[in-house]
Phi, psi and omega in degrees: 000137180294149176271358180232077182285159171280136180305322183287345181268358182281152178259181183299322179296318178300312182295324178295322177297319179294315178299321179307323183272359180279166178283352179299144179236152177303321181295342176288340185048059185293146175285167177302321179295319178297321178296311180298321178295315180299318179294315177301317180296313180294319179300317178294320179296329178273359182055031178072010184271114181306316184299328178291316182283330175295319177298321179294320177297314180299318179298312179298318180297320179291323180286329185224063184298332181288338181250359183303304185298311178299322180292320179293322176298315178300314181301315181293315178299319181293320177297316178300322179289324183278336182231076180302142177091001178287156175253168178272345180227149180286000000 
């Protein structure tokens, strides 16, 4: 897999991982636009490099193992709501 994906070629799981590392929180009840903006911002901050966002997910998971699963579920559910029609695999 390339380390520099096209943003448009990513699937829901990819986008959820990026959202997971954003400052948005479930308690914020973000709108679809806020979710898309947060993902775009994080994707840009990682310069589109998969290894950077995977490292960020791993860091967050290691720092907060008790909240990893609920947050990732929230991120995936939120991505599906913000990007209707996405698939889970490329």
